[in-house]
Amino acid sequence: MVVDDENFVRMNFKSFMDWEGHGYQLVGEARNGQEAIDKMAELKPDIVFLDIRMPVMDGLEVLRHLKTHSDPSKVIILSSYNEFEYVREAMLLGAVDYIHKPSLYPALVFETLNRVRGLALEERKQSDQIEHLRRNEERSKPELKALFCKGWIEGSVRHEWEIERKTKQLGIDLKQPNVCCMLLFIDNFEMVQKRYAKPLDHLVGFSVTNILSEIFRKFDQLEFFQVSGNQFAILKSYDKLRSLNDVFEKQWHLIRTIRTALKQFMNIGVSFSVSALHNQLLKVPAAYEEAFRASEDLFFEAEASVVFYETVHRRKVANHERNYEELVKQIRTKTEAANWEEADACLRLLYETIGKNRDISKRETLDLSVSLHYSLMEMYSEADRDANGSGLPTIEDIMGADNLARVRQLLANELAYIRSKRQETGISTNLKIQKVLAYIHKYYDHDLTLEELAHHVGLNSSYLSRLFKEQTSIMLIPYINQYRVKKSLDDLLDGKLKTYEIAEKVGFNSADNYYIAFKKVYGQPPNEYRKAILEGTGK
């Protein structure tokens, strides 16, 4: 039962507490002491949350009444921070616990309730219920630990006495000095999640927690909990070590143990960011902040990396000229001009420079990469993008990439796709080459020569050969043969013509040359390719 003259407090108890989920039932409420006494006589609650200062009759008078009437209800006082003397008197009058209203959150409420329920059960001498409670408390302890630790790293615990009380109460084995925070991240987290069918993808974190909880039994002065999706925190202290080298060695031993276990049982890799050492448990929020800031650097590292805050913090980055936008423009320009090698070189230079300088943040790097992605998207159609198996990246792929190498690989794949489509279709921005391509597409079944094509566009044959390669990334004669092979497919699959007849029809001067060219394009001879297609195994 809840007794408080403030509507907000009563509403908070009714609306934001999962009573049934924790094994309780809220039977009633009252706005003042007199109303509370009347309802308690009727409802007979086991536990009452009682405000001290209320109109008509305050909480102290209610306690005096209950004491004279030997009421068995257990009372938990609700007080403000400036009501210490009232709380002290209330405890003398028989209240069993108290909660400060500014700290009125569900975990604390149910934690207090569990203690009070224990008193009630003890008084009733129901040993079976006491044992049941003990088991429930043990089962809930990991969740209570994690809840407290999350609040701790976020800075909600500000006093040494709070830390001392809670660590003792929850069995948290951390000591000072030499306290640090390690953050653990699963490499390729999204891909790992996809191993589990939805809605079971949350089992990744559950599995990691279970495995590490088991292996951490061998380590003292350590607490571990999941902060969010792919962020796990390890709080570790080394109070008996005085040498920094010894601490460093122990940290690496812990990291290697974790990696070995997760690789063995889940086949996953992990990366870490590690804070500096701190002399007080009160500095745990600062340690977490350092580890979190250092984790940004993991984006610029390869998989299975470890970054230390002190190393990142000491790194002095020189003033580099911001030429990243210019490199993006060069990649776009060289791609449009089909200068593939130069485009690849610019892409490589862009990400190598970012990785080396680290003078822009992860977010700025991703924004720049998305901008480049949009530029490349303009060079292929929506149909290409929607094609099954195209392998083209999405914005989500880029923004969700674990590290810089992955972003670079996604855009390199996109560049390679554009290059392959250009080679397939013979696209070129050069008017002379466009004219050559049109001539090949019209007269592919003739005996075409380099000299004939050069004469057609008024160029030297050597220059035409070089220009064609620059524009299409393929030599001229191989392109002609590739185009002839693709034009032969309809007749090959139709099966009405013999192979040598098909070869002659599309412009090859011999069946052997047709066989060689066909195998280069499709990886197998014409007849085997036809058979595979007809049997439904061809690709």
XYZ file of C-alpha atoms in Angstrom:
539
model
C 0.000 0.000 0.000
C 1.202 3.546 -0.802
C 0.456 6.519 1.462
C 1.472 9.959 0.162
C -0.304 13.286 -0.289
C 1.451 13.922 -3.636
C -0.513 12.642 -6.633
C 2.697 12.291 -8.658
C 4.285 9.920 -6.158
C 1.203 7.699 -5.983
C 0.899 7.716 -9.778
C 4.596 6.769 -10.083
C 4.019 3.753 -7.840
C 0.946 2.667 -9.769
C 2.184 3.222 -13.316
C 5.911 2.633 -13.383
C 6.458 -0.354 -11.119
C 6.180 -3.923 -12.389
C 4.615 -5.277 -9.188
C 3.433 -8.650 -10.435
C 6.681 -9.247 -12.292
C 8.514 -8.945 -8.955
C 6.020 -10.984 -6.937
C 3.982 -8.183 -5.304
C 0.464 -6.776 -5.464
C -0.429 -3.115 -4.957
C -3.641 -3.292 -2.915
C -4.414 0.373 -2.266
C -3.390 3.988 -1.718
C -4.138 6.843 0.667
C -3.650 10.625 0.648
C -3.164 11.216 4.399
C -2.533 9.376 7.635
C -6.157 9.054 8.765
C -7.238 7.630 5.409
C -4.268 5.254 5.593
C -5.269 3.882 9.019
C -8.836 3.275 7.825
C -7.737 1.458 4.673
C -5.040 -0.564 6.428
C -7.667 -1.951 8.795
C -9.663 -3.110 5.783
C -6.918 -4.216 3.318
C -4.331 -5.529 5.826
C -1.257 -4.884 3.625
C 1.992 -6.663 4.454
C 4.096 -3.606 3.567
C 3.261 0.114 3.557
C 5.194 2.923 1.861
C 4.491 5.862 4.165
C 5.237 9.555 3.615
C 6.326 11.423 6.754
C 4.814 14.852 6.161
C 1.107 14.851 5.193
C -2.031 16.818 6.062
C -4.704 15.655 8.588
C -2.334 13.087 10.139
C 1.398 12.781 9.378
C 3.445 9.616 9.044
C 4.838 9.722 12.601
C 1.312 9.711 14.057
C 0.430 6.762 11.852
C 3.462 4.869 13.193
C 2.437 5.642 16.799
C -1.046 4.318 16.035
C 0.306 1.115 14.459
C 2.624 0.558 17.408
C -0.180 0.813 19.955
C -2.393 -1.504 17.900
C 0.400 -4.061 17.261
C -0.256 -3.877 13.534
C 2.025 -6.379 11.721
C 2.426 -4.236 8.610
C 6.004 -3.341 7.792
C 6.544 0.363 7.083
C 9.027 1.850 4.619
C 9.372 5.598 5.059
C 9.350 7.972 2.065
C 11.366 11.075 2.894
C 13.103 14.089 1.408
C 16.804 14.719 1.965
C 16.156 17.454 4.554
C 14.036 15.240 6.828
C 16.762 13.236 8.582
C 15.481 13.871 12.107
C 11.977 12.752 11.083
C 13.429 9.607 9.541
C 15.393 8.886 12.707
C 12.248 9.226 14.839
C 10.279 7.092 12.382
C 12.867 4.300 12.674
C 12.607 4.486 16.459
C 8.838 4.154 16.126
C 9.173 0.911 14.201
C 9.738 1.762 10.504
C 11.953 -0.906 8.972
C 13.537 1.038 6.099
C 13.406 4.302 4.202
C 13.792 5.624 0.662
C 14.656 9.164 -0.348
C 12.057 10.399 -2.823
C 14.669 11.812 -5.244
C 16.037 8.257 -5.528
C 12.641 6.681 -6.158
C 13.389 4.375 -9.077
C 12.078 0.809 -9.563
C 15.306 -1.050 -8.844
C 15.745 0.657 -5.470
C 12.084 0.177 -4.578
C 12.169 -3.549 -5.246
C 15.562 -3.916 -3.643
C 14.156 -2.346 -0.463
C 10.992 -4.412 -0.698
C 13.028 -7.601 -0.900
C 14.761 -6.721 2.355
C 11.501 -5.885 4.104
C 9.789 -8.991 2.805
C 12.644 -10.975 4.322
C 11.861 -9.464 7.727
C 8.189 -10.287 7.419
C 8.874 -13.869 6.446
C 11.370 -14.273 9.244
C 8.842 -13.060 11.804
C 6.312 -15.537 10.481
C 8.955 -18.252 10.711
C 8.021 -19.708 7.377
C 11.319 -21.321 6.506
C 10.192 -22.557 3.124
C 9.292 -19.027 2.049
C 12.595 -17.719 3.376
C 14.540 -20.230 1.285
C 12.484 -19.370 -1.774
C 13.278 -15.696 -1.223
C 16.977 -16.446 -0.878
C 17.012 -18.259 -4.220
C 15.145 -15.411 -5.881
C 17.593 -12.900 -4.486
C 20.536 -14.923 -5.753
C 18.980 -15.155 -9.199
C 18.335 -11.431 -9.301
C 21.787 -10.459 -8.014
C 23.454 -10.415 -11.485
C 20.723 -8.117 -12.778
C 21.005 -5.868 -9.718
C 24.778 -5.801 -10.106
C 24.500 -4.846 -13.774
C 21.912 -2.182 -12.965
C 24.102 -0.658 -10.266
C 27.240 -0.808 -12.426
C 25.494 0.912 -15.339
C 24.448 3.723 -13.050
C 27.953 3.802 -11.595
C 29.763 4.265 -14.927
C 27.207 6.909 -15.921
C 28.059 8.963 -12.809
C 24.927 8.439 -10.715
C 27.013 7.225 -7.730
C 28.829 10.209 -6.270
C 29.837 9.236 -2.742
C 32.329 6.760 -1.357
C 29.846 5.515 1.237
C 27.385 4.627 -1.538
C 30.050 2.608 -3.325
C 31.130 0.898 -0.121
C 27.554 -0.016 0.819
C 26.528 -1.246 -2.617
C 29.675 -3.195 -3.400
C 29.336 -5.009 -0.083
C 25.607 -5.556 -0.544
C 25.883 -6.895 -4.088
C 29.148 -8.761 -3.607
C 31.059 -6.599 -6.068
C 34.728 -7.551 -5.838
C 36.571 -4.344 -6.741
C 39.255 -2.615 -4.705
C 41.456 0.411 -4.993
C 43.949 1.555 -6.266
C 44.691 0.610 -9.897
C 41.110 0.536 -11.213
C 40.442 0.485 -14.952
C 37.600 -0.008 -17.415
C 37.814 -2.157 -20.537
C 35.183 -2.018 -23.268
C 34.701 -5.089 -25.445
C 33.198 -4.939 -28.951
C 32.339 -7.884 -31.224
C 33.971 -7.541 -34.641
C 31.528 -7.615 -37.581
C 28.680 -7.483 -35.069
C 25.860 -7.276 -37.630
C 27.157 -10.324 -39.496
C 27.436 -12.230 -36.216
C 23.842 -11.305 -35.360
C 22.645 -12.679 -38.700
C 23.716 -16.167 -37.612
C 20.669 -16.086 -35.338
C 17.192 -15.959 -36.863
C 15.127 -13.017 -35.648
C 13.832 -12.438 -33.002
C 16.623 -14.538 -31.469
C 19.452 -12.194 -32.551
C 19.573 -10.852 -28.967
C 21.072 -14.208 -28.000
C 24.488 -12.957 -29.163
C 24.819 -10.741 -26.092
C 23.256 -13.409 -23.896
C 25.763 -16.022 -25.102
C 28.766 -13.704 -24.670
C 27.644 -12.831 -21.144
C 27.228 -16.493 -20.170
C 30.599 -17.575 -21.583
C 32.526 -14.726 -20.005
C 30.722 -15.065 -16.682
C 31.977 -18.636 -16.563
C 35.624 -17.908 -17.421
C 35.726 -14.858 -15.127
C 35.260 -17.152 -12.139
C 39.040 -17.597 -12.316
C 39.686 -13.848 -12.009
C 39.349 -11.779 -8.855
C 38.534 -8.079 -8.590
C 36.475 -8.077 -11.801
C 32.903 -7.158 -12.752
C 31.430 -7.602 -16.223
C 28.117 -6.454 -17.759
C 26.543 -5.542 -21.096
C 26.171 -1.794 -21.510
C 24.244 -1.880 -24.805
C 24.003 -3.893 -28.046
C 27.652 -4.345 -28.956
C 29.266 -2.721 -25.933
C 30.341 -4.807 -22.946
C 32.141 -3.305 -19.952
C 34.743 -4.941 -17.740
C 35.655 -3.168 -14.490
C 38.955 -4.523 -13.165
C 41.199 -3.567 -10.264
C 44.785 -4.533 -9.419
C 45.187 -3.301 -5.855
C 48.091 -5.632 -5.052
C 50.213 -4.629 -8.063
C 52.477 -1.602 -7.931
C 54.395 -1.994 -11.193
C 52.712 -0.611 -14.310
C 54.416 -3.323 -16.350
C 52.832 -5.983 -14.143
C 49.393 -4.403 -14.594
C 49.915 -4.149 -18.342
C 50.901 -7.822 -18.517
C 47.814 -8.845 -16.516
C 45.575 -6.778 -18.777
C 46.929 -8.531 -21.851
C 46.507 -11.920 -20.179
C 42.846 -11.111 -19.552
C 42.352 -9.926 -23.138
C 43.963 -13.082 -24.564
C 41.803 -15.282 -22.318
C 38.620 -13.563 -23.500
C 39.613 -13.786 -27.156
C 40.455 -17.473 -26.906
C 37.163 -18.335 -25.207
C 34.933 -16.403 -27.615
C 36.786 -17.753 -30.634
C 36.500 -21.299 -29.336
C 32.850 -21.265 -28.265
C 31.272 -18.716 -30.645
C 33.818 -18.311 -33.455
C 33.842 -14.527 -33.089
C 36.623 -11.956 -32.855
C 36.578 -9.021 -30.438
C 38.302 -5.652 -30.030
C 39.000 -3.703 -26.848
C 39.478 -0.138 -25.650
C 41.183 0.292 -22.269
C 41.169 3.247 -19.867
C 44.038 4.564 -17.807
C 44.501 3.351 -14.219
C 42.751 5.245 -11.406
C 43.440 5.272 -7.674
C 39.819 5.410 -6.475
C 36.635 3.470 -7.135
C 34.970 6.860 -7.213
C 36.809 7.413 -10.520
C 35.064 4.526 -12.301
C 32.898 6.969 -14.379
C 36.094 8.719 -15.552
C 37.625 5.355 -16.477
C 34.533 4.447 -18.501
C 34.600 7.810 -20.275
C 38.257 7.272 -21.212
C 37.588 3.766 -22.543
C 34.621 5.050 -24.538
C 36.635 7.894 -26.058
C 39.440 5.498 -26.916
C 36.936 3.153 -28.599
C 36.446 5.750 -31.349
C 39.976 4.904 -32.449
C 38.987 1.273 -33.058
C 37.254 2.475 -36.224
C 40.646 3.316 -37.711
C 42.171 -0.004 -36.684
C 41.886 -3.495 -38.134
C 39.730 -6.186 -36.564
C 40.822 -7.755 -33.256
C 42.526 -4.537 -32.131
C 43.276 -3.140 -28.684
C 43.570 0.597 -28.077
C 44.695 2.202 -24.825
C 43.377 5.611 -23.823
C 46.794 6.855 -22.772
C 48.248 6.001 -26.190
C 45.394 7.709 -28.023
C 45.516 10.691 -25.668
C 49.249 11.203 -26.144
C 49.102 10.967 -29.914
C 49.810 14.400 -31.342
C 48.257 14.853 -34.725
C 49.978 17.390 -36.958
C 47.977 19.978 -38.829
C 47.222 18.256 -42.099
C 45.829 20.037 -45.064
C 42.240 18.921 -45.491
C 42.323 17.605 -49.067
C 39.795 14.816 -48.558
C 37.009 16.547 -50.505
C 39.448 17.116 -53.360
C 40.320 13.405 -53.408
C 36.614 12.530 -53.527
C 36.234 14.835 -56.553
C 39.219 13.179 -58.238
C 37.742 9.710 -57.682
C 34.484 10.838 -59.252
C 36.220 12.556 -62.194
C 38.540 9.647 -62.932
C 35.677 7.153 -62.692
C 33.607 9.177 -65.154
C 36.603 9.228 -67.497
C 37.104 5.451 -67.009
C 40.631 6.000 -65.666
C 40.207 2.988 -63.403
C 43.741 2.571 -62.115
C 43.919 6.247 -61.164
C 40.478 6.087 -59.533
C 41.578 3.059 -57.507
C 44.780 4.847 -56.516
C 42.851 7.925 -55.357
C 40.469 5.765 -53.331
C 43.377 3.965 -51.701
C 45.135 7.284 -50.977
C 41.976 8.770 -49.454
C 41.541 6.060 -46.828
C 45.242 5.531 -46.190
C 45.571 9.268 -45.468
C 42.535 9.328 -43.179
C 43.830 6.259 -41.344
C 47.272 7.762 -40.940
C 46.268 11.307 -39.968
C 43.115 10.545 -37.953
C 42.372 14.247 -38.052
C 38.664 13.753 -38.704
C 36.237 11.820 -36.543
C 34.535 8.523 -37.303
C 31.296 10.390 -38.050
C 33.008 12.815 -40.439
C 34.686 9.874 -42.197
C 31.363 8.079 -42.643
C 29.668 11.245 -43.926
C 32.481 11.718 -46.458
C 32.152 8.074 -47.527
C 28.389 8.358 -48.003
C 28.972 11.456 -50.134
C 31.361 9.459 -52.339
C 28.857 6.605 -52.471
C 26.167 8.985 -53.775
C 28.558 10.234 -56.466
C 29.264 6.683 -57.618
C 25.568 5.780 -57.540
C 24.939 8.349 -60.262
C 27.072 6.272 -62.626
C 24.833 3.205 -62.641
C 21.100 2.686 -62.942
C 18.517 1.717 -60.325
C 18.090 -1.549 -62.205
C 21.766 -2.315 -61.628
C 21.375 -1.446 -57.966
C 18.361 -3.722 -57.520
C 19.965 -6.645 -59.345
C 20.329 -9.749 -57.211
C 23.893 -10.465 -56.262
C 25.204 -7.124 -57.490
C 27.120 -6.724 -54.238
C 26.587 -2.970 -54.251
C 26.756 -1.360 -50.790
C 23.901 0.513 -49.155
C 24.096 3.585 -46.953
C 23.294 1.290 -44.017
C 26.284 -0.906 -44.938
C 28.608 2.097 -44.909
C 27.251 3.736 -41.736
C 27.288 0.381 -39.925
C 30.846 -0.562 -40.933
C 33.014 -1.626 -38.018
C 36.196 -0.025 -39.274
C 37.831 2.111 -41.926
C 39.089 -0.905 -43.899
C 35.518 -2.159 -44.272
C 34.318 1.225 -45.580
C 37.139 1.322 -48.099
C 36.356 -2.241 -49.245
C 32.662 -1.412 -49.761
C 33.513 1.564 -51.980
C 36.229 -0.379 -53.809
C 33.593 -3.027 -54.594
C 31.277 -0.314 -55.882
C 34.035 1.093 -58.095
C 34.808 -2.389 -59.419
C 31.137 -2.932 -60.222
C 30.964 0.282 -62.252
C 34.116 -0.768 -64.072
C 32.685 -4.192 -64.941
C 29.428 -2.669 -66.185
C 31.355 -0.243 -68.369
C 33.343 -3.113 -69.837
C 30.190 -5.137 -70.464
C 28.348 -2.364 -72.243
C 31.317 -0.562 -73.793
C 30.440 2.803 -72.306
C 32.921 5.591 -72.974
C 32.938 9.358 -72.695
C 35.319 9.760 -75.676
C 33.498 10.446 -78.948
C 36.096 8.621 -81.047
C 35.817 5.498 -78.889
C 32.021 5.719 -78.938
C 32.223 5.710 -82.735
C 34.544 2.666 -82.686
C 32.176 0.823 -80.331
C 29.191 1.577 -82.543
C 31.106 0.250 -85.586
C 32.051 -2.969 -83.707
C 28.478 -3.529 -82.550
C 27.225 -3.140 -86.124
C 29.927 -5.113 -88.007
C 31.093 -7.605 -85.364
C 30.373 -10.486 -87.790
C 32.912 -9.065 -90.281
C 36.671 -9.667 -90.235
C 37.489 -6.501 -88.257
C 41.082 -5.308 -87.904
C 42.758 -2.627 -85.819
C 43.818 -0.785 -88.956
C 40.264 -0.752 -90.307
C 38.869 0.684 -87.084
C 41.669 3.282 -86.820
C 40.977 4.401 -90.375
C 37.256 4.635 -89.581
C 37.863 7.263 -86.868
C 40.940 8.893 -88.387
C 43.437 7.833 -85.715
C 46.809 6.141 -85.681
C 46.293 2.431 -84.887
C 48.738 2.485 -81.953
C 47.067 5.524 -80.449
C 43.602 4.005 -80.948
C 44.697 0.819 -79.174
C 46.043 2.777 -76.190
C 43.019 5.107 -76.022
C 40.566 2.199 -76.214
C 42.290 0.485 -73.283
C 42.228 3.686 -71.219
C 38.538 4.227 -71.874
C 37.223 0.668 -71.496
C 39.944 -1.067 -69.420
C 40.164 -3.813 -72.052
C 42.218 -4.215 -75.217
C 40.391 -3.666 -78.500
C 40.689 -7.159 -80.075
C 39.735 -9.002 -76.850
C 36.721 -6.689 -76.614
C 35.630 -7.609 -80.142
C 35.949 -11.324 -79.359
C 34.085 -10.858 -76.058
C 31.250 -9.087 -77.863
C 31.070 -11.826 -80.532
C 30.881 -14.533 -77.854
C 27.950 -12.823 -76.160
C 26.162 -12.402 -79.524
C 26.570 -16.145 -80.110
C 24.608 -17.226 -77.044
C 21.138 -17.260 -78.627
C 22.241 -19.552 -81.453
C 24.227 -21.747 -79.068
C 21.281 -22.323 -76.762
C 18.898 -22.774 -79.689
C 20.975 -25.756 -80.853
C 20.024 -25.583 -84.520
C 23.496 -24.638 -85.745
C 26.742 -26.520 -85.310
C 29.483 -24.876 -83.286
C 31.673 -24.036 -86.293
C 28.625 -22.500 -88.010
C 27.957 -20.289 -85.002
C 31.622 -19.266 -84.876
C 31.537 -18.260 -88.532
C 28.219 -16.441 -88.116
C 29.517 -14.112 -85.391
C 32.809 -13.307 -87.156
C 35.399 -15.825 -85.889
C 37.724 -17.116 -88.606
C 37.933 -20.569 -86.951
C 36.052 -22.752 -84.459
C 39.220 -23.014 -82.361
C 39.392 -19.266 -81.874
C 35.711 -19.291 -80.903
C 36.354 -22.031 -78.321
C 39.268 -20.103 -76.796
C 37.379 -16.799 -76.630
C 34.243 -18.442 -75.229
C 36.146 -20.167 -72.427
C 37.821 -16.886 -71.437
C 34.409 -15.255 -71.024
C 32.381 -18.083 -69.451
C 35.029 -20.373 -67.999
C 34.064 -23.455 -70.011
C 33.755 -24.537 -73.689
C 30.552 -23.699 -75.607
C 29.040 -27.206 -75.571
C 29.625 -27.696 -71.839
C 28.163 -24.268 -71.140
C 25.069 -25.089 -73.232
C 24.608 -28.398 -71.421
C 24.914 -26.752 -68.000
C 22.356 -24.090 -68.925
C 19.853 -26.602 -70.257
C 20.244 -28.736 -67.124
C 19.585 -25.717 -64.938
C 23.014 -25.596 -63.331
C 24.506 -22.815 -65.376
C 25.040 -19.346 -64.042
